[in-house]
CSV table of C-alpha atoms and ligand atoms in Angstrom, one decimal:
chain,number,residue,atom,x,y,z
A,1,UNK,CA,128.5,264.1,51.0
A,2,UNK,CA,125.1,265.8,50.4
A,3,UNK,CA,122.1,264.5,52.4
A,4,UNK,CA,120.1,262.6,50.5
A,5,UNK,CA,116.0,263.1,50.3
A,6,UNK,CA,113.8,259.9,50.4
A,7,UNK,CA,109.8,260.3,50.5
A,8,UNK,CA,107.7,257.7,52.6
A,9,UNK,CA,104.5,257.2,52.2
A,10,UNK,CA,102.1,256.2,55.1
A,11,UNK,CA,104.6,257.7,57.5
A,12,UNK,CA,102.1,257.2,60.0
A,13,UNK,CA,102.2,254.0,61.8
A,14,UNK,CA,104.0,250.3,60.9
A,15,UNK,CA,106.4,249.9,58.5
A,16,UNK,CA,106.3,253.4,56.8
A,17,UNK,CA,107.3,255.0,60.5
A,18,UNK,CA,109.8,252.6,61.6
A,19,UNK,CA,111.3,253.4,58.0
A,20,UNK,CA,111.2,257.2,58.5
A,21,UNK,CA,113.3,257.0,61.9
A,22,UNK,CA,115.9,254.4,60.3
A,23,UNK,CA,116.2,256.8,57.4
A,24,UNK,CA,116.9,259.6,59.4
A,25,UNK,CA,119.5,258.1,61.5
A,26,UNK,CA,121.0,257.5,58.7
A,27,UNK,CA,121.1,260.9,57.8
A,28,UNK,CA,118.5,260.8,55.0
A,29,UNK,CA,116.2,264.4,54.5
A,30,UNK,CA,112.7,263.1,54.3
A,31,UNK,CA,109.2,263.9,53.5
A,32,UNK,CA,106.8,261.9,54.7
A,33,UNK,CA,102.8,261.5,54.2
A,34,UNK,CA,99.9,259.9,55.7
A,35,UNK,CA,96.0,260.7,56.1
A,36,UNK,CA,96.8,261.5,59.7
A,37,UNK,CA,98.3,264.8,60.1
A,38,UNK,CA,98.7,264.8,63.9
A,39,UNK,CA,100.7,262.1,63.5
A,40,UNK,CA,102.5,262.7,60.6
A,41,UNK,CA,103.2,266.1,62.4
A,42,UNK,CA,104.7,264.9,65.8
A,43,UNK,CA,106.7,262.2,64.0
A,44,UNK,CA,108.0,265.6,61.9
A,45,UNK,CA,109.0,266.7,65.5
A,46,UNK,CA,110.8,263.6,66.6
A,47,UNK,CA,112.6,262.9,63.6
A,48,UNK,CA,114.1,267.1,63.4
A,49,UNK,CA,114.6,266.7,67.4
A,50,UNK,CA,116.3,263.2,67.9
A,51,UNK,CA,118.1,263.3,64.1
A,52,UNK,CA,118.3,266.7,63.0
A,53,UNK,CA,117.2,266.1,60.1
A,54,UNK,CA,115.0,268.3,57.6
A,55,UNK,CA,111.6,267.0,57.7
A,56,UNK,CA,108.3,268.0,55.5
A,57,UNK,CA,105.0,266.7,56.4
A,58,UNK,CA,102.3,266.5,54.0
A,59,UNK,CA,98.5,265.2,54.9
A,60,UNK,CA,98.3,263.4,51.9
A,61,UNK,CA,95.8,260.7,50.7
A,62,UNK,CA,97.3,258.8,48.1
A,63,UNK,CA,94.3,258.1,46.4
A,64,UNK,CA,93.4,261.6,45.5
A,65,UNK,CA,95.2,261.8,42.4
A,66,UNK,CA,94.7,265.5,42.1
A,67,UNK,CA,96.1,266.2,45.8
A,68,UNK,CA,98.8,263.8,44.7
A,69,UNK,CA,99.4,265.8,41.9
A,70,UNK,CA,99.1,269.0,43.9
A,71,UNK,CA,101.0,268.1,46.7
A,72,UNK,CA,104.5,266.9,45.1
A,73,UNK,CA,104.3,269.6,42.1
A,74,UNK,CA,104.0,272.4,44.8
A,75,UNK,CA,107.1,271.2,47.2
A,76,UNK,CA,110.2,273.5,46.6
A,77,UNK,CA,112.6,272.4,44.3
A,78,UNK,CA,114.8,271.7,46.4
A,79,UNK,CA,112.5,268.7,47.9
A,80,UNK,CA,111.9,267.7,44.4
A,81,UNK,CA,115.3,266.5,44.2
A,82,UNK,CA,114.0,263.3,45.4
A,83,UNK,CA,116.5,260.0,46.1
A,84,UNK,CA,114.1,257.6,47.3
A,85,UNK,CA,110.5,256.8,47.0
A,86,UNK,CA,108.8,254.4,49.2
A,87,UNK,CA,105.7,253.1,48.0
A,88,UNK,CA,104.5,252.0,51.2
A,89,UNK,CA,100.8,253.4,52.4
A,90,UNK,CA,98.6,250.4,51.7
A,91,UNK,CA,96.3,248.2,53.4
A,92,UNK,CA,93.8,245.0,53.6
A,93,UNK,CA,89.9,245.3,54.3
A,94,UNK,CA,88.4,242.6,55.4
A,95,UNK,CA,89.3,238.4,55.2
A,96,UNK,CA,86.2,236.6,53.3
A,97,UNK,CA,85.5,234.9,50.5
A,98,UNK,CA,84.4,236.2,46.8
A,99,UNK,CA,80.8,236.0,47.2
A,100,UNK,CA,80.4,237.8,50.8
A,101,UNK,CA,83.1,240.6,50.2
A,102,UNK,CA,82.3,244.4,50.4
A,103,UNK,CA,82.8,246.5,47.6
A,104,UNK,CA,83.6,249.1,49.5
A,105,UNK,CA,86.9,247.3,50.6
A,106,UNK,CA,87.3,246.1,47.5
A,107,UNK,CA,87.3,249.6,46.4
A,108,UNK,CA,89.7,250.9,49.3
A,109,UNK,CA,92.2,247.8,48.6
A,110,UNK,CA,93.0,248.4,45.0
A,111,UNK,CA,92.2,252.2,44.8
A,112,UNK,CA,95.1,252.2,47.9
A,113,UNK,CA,97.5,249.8,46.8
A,114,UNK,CA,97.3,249.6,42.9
A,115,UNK,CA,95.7,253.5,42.1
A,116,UNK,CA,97.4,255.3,45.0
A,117,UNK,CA,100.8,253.9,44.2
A,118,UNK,CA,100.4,254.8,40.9
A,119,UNK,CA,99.3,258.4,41.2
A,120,UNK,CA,102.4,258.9,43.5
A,121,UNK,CA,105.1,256.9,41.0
A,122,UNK,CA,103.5,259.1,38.4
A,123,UNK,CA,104.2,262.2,40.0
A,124,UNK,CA,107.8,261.4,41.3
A,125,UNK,CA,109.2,259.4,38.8
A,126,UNK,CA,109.4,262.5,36.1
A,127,UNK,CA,111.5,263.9,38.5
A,128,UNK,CA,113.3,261.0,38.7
A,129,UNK,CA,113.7,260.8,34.7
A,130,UNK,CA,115.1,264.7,34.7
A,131,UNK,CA,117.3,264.3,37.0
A,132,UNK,CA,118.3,260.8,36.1
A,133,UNK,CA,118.8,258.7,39.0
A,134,UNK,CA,116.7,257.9,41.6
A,135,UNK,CA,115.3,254.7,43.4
A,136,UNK,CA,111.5,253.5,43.7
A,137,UNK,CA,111.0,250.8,46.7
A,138,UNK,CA,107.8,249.3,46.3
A,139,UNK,CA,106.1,247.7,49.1
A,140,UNK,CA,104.8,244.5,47.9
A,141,UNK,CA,103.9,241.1,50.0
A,142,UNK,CA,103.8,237.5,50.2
A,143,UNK,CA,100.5,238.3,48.8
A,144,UNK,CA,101.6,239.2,45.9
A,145,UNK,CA,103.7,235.6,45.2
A,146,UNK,CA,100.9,233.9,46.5
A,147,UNK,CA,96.9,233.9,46.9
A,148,UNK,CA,95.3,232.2,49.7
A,149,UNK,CA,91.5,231.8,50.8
A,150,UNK,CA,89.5,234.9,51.9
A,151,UNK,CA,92.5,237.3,50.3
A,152,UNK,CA,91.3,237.5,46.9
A,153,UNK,CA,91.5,240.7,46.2
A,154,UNK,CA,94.3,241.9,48.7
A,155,UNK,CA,96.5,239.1,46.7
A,156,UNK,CA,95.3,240.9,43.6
A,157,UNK,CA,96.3,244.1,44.7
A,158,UNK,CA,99.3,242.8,45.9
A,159,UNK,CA,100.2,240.8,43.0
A,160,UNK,CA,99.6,244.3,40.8
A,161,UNK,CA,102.4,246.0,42.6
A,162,UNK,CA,104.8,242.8,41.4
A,163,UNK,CA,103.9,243.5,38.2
A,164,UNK,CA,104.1,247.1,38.4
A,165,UNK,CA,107.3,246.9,39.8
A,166,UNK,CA,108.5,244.8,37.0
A,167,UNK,CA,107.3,247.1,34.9
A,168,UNK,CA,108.1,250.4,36.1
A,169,UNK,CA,111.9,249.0,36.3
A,170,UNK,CA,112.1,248.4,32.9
A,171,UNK,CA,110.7,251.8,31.4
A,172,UNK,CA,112.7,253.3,34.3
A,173,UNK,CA,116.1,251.6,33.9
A,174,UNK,CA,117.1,253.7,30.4
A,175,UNK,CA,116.6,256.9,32.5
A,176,UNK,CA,119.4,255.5,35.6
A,177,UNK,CA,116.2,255.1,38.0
A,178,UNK,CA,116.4,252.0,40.1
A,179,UNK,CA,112.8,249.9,41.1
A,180,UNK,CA,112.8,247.3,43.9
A,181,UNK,CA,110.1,245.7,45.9
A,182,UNK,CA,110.6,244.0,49.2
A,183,UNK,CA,107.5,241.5,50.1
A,184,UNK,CA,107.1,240.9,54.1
A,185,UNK,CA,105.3,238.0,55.1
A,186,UNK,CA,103.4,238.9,58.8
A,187,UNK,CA,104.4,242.0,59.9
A,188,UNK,CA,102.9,243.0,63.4
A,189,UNK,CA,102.0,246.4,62.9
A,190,UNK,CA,98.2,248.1,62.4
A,191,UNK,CA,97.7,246.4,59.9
A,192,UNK,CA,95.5,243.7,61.3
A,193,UNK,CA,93.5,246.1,63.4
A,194,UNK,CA,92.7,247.7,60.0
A,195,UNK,CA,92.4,244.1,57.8
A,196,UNK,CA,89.3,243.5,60.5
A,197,UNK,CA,88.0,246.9,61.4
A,198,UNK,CA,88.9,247.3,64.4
A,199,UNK,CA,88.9,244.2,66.3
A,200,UNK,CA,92.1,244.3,67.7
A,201,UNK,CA,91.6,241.0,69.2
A,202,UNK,CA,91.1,239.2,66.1
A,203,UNK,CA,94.5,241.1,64.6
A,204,UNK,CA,96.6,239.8,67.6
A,205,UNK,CA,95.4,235.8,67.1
A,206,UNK,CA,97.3,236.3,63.9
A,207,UNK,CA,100.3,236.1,65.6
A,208,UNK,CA,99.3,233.1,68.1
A,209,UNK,CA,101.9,231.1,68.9
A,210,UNK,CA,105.2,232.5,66.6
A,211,UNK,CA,107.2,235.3,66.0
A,212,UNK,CA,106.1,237.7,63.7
A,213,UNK,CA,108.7,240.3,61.6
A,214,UNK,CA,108.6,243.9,63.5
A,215,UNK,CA,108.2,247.0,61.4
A,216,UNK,CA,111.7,248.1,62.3
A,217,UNK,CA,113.2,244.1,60.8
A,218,UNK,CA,111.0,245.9,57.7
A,219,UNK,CA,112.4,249.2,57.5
A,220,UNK,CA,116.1,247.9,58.3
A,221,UNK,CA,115.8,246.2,54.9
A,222,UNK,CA,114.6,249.0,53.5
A,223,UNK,CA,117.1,251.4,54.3
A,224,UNK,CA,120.0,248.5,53.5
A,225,UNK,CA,118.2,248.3,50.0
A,226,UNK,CA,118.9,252.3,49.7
A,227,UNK,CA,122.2,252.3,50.5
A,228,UNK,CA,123.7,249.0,48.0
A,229,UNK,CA,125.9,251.3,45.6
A,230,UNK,CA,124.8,253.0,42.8
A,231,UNK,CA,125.9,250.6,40.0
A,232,UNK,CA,123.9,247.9,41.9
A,233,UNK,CA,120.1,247.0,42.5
A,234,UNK,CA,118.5,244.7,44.7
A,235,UNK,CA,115.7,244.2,43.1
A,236,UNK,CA,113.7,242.0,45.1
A,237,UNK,CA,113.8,240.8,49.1
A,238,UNK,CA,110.8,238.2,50.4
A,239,UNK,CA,111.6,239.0,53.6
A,240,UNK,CA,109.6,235.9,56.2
A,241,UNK,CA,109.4,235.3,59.7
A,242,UNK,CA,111.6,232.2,60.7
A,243,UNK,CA,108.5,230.8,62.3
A,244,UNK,CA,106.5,231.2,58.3
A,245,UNK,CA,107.6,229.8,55.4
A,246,UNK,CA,104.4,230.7,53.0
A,247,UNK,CA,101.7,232.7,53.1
A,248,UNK,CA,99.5,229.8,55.3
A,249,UNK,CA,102.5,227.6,56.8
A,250,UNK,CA,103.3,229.0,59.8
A,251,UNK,CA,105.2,227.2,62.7
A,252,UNK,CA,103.0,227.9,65.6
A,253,UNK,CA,104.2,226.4,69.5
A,254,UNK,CA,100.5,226.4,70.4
B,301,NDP,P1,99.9,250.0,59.0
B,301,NDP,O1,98.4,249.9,59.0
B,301,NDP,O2,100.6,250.1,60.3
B,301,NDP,O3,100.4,251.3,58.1
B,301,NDP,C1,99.7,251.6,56.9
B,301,NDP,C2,100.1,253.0,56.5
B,301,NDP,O4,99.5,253.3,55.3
B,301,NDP,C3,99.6,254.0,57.5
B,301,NDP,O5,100.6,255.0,57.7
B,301,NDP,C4,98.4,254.6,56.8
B,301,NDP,O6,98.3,256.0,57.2
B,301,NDP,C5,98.9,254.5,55.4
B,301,NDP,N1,97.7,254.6,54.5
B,301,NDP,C6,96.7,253.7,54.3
B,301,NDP,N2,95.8,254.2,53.4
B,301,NDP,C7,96.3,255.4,53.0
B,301,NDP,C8,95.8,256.3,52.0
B,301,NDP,N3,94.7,256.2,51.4
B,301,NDP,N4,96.6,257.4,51.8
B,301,NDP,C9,97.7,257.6,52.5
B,301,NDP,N5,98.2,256.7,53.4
B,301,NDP,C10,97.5,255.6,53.6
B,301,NDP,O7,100.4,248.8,58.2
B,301,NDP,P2,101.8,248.3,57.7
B,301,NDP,O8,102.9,249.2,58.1
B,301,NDP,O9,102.0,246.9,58.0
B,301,NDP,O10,101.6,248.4,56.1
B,301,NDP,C11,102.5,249.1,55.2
B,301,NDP,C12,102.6,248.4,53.9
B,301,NDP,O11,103.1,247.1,54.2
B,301,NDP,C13,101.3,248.2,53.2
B,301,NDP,O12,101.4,248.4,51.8
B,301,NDP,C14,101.0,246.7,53.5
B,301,NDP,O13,100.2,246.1,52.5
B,301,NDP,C15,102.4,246.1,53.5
B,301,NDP,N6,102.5,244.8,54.1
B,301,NDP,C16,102.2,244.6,55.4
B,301,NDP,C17,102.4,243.4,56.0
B,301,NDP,C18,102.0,243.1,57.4
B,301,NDP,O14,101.8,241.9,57.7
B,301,NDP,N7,101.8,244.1,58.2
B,301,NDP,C19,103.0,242.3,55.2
B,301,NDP,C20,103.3,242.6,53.9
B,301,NDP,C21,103.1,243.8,53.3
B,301,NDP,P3,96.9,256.8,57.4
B,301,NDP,O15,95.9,255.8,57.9
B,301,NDP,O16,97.3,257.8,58.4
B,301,NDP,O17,96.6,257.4,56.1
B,302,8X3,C1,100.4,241.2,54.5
B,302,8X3,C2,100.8,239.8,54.8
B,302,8X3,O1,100.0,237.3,54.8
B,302,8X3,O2,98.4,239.0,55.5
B,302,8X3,O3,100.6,241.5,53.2
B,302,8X3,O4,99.0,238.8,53.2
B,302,8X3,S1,99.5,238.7,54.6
């Protein structure tokens, strides 16, 4: 059987990383993307070394719609033959409430998560359409089933990728192009080192006193998502911790 291609988005760290390795022990081709190219670039390494694999690398911010643009319309066709697309590079800024938020993480929230995933869907999925298949995993969240204090506008963002999702699957599903979203609940990764800018210490008392999902419990669910058969899509996972059972209930021993 011919390798298959998938294309990750922030490759770099988390989820998105743990995802490229699983994919390319599975034998998947992949291009992956991030802001940071050194990374990006000795993951490229690792992944041709350990999995022999074909890798490309792109430094790619996914909310500069014309590097998006750029980027994907200038790969060789033969990477345009894309299988899978992971909509995963995303983040949260901040954890306060309406009236004391930044607009500048507002702005990097929703022109990541919302904008950035569109400008990537919209320059795959035509390639998708012509070659008709082709499968769209959307990284969503418990914050997008449910809003809790201080999240406002993560939720939001969050809950726009649901509803892109839903919507991308049916304008996509005449054209044989599958759409899925899988919605971790905590996920210890950089994320929380990024949600509070830095203060690592803050990010680790998230996880005080339970068991949080790993990237690679993420990316395992991911990959099993890629490889249901054709004639069948799992649409959507909520994939929890044991220890959480919504987006504020969490079993802690402490
Ligand atoms: P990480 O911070 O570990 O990874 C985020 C990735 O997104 C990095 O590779 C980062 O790369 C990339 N990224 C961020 N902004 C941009 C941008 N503008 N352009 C391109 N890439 C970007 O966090 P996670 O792995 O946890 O997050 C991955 C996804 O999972 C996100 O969509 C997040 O919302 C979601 N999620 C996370 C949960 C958690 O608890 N961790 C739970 C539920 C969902 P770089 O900085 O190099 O550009
Ligand atoms: C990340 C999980 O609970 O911080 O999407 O929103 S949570």
């Amino acid at each position: 059987m011919p390798s298959r291609t998938a294309f990750i988005t922030g490759a770099s760290s988390g989820i998105g990383q743990a995802a490229a390795h699983q994919f390319a022990a599975a034998g998947f081709d992949l291009i992956i993307s991030a802001r940071r190219k050194p990374r990006i670039d000795e993951l490229s390494r690792l992944l041709v070394e350990q999995y022999g694999v074909e890798v490309v690398a792109l430094e790619l911010d996914v909310r500069d719609q014309v590097a998006v643009q750029k980027s994907i319309g200038s790969l060789p066709k033969r990477w345009q033959a894309i299988d899978v697309l992971i909509n995963n590079a995303g983040l949260s800024r901040g954890l306060v409430t309406i009236d004391e938020g930044l607009i500048s993480d507002w702005d990097e929230m929703i022109d990541t998560n919302v904008k950035g995933l569109l400008y990537v869907s919209r320059a795959v999925t035509p390639l998708m359409v012509n070659n008709q298949a082709g499968h769209i995993i959307n990284i969503g969240s418990i914050a997008g089933h449910e809003v809790y204090a201080n999240g406002a506008v993560y939720c939001a963002s969050k809950h726009a990728v649901a509803a892109l999702t839903k919507g991308m699957r049916i304008d996509l599903c005449q054209h044989g192009v599958k759409v899925s979203t899988i919605d971790p609940g905590l996920v210890n990764t950089e994320f929380g080192n990024v949600r509070f800018h830095g203060d690592q210490q803050r990010a680790d008392s998230t996880y005080n006193g339970m068991t949080p999902l790993s990237a690679d419990d993420v990316a395992a669910t991911i990959l099993y998502m890629a490889q249901v058969p054709a004639h069948v899509n799992l649409a959507e996972v909520l994939l929890l911790p044991t220890d959480q059972a919504a987006a504020t209930v969490v079993k802690r021993d402490n």
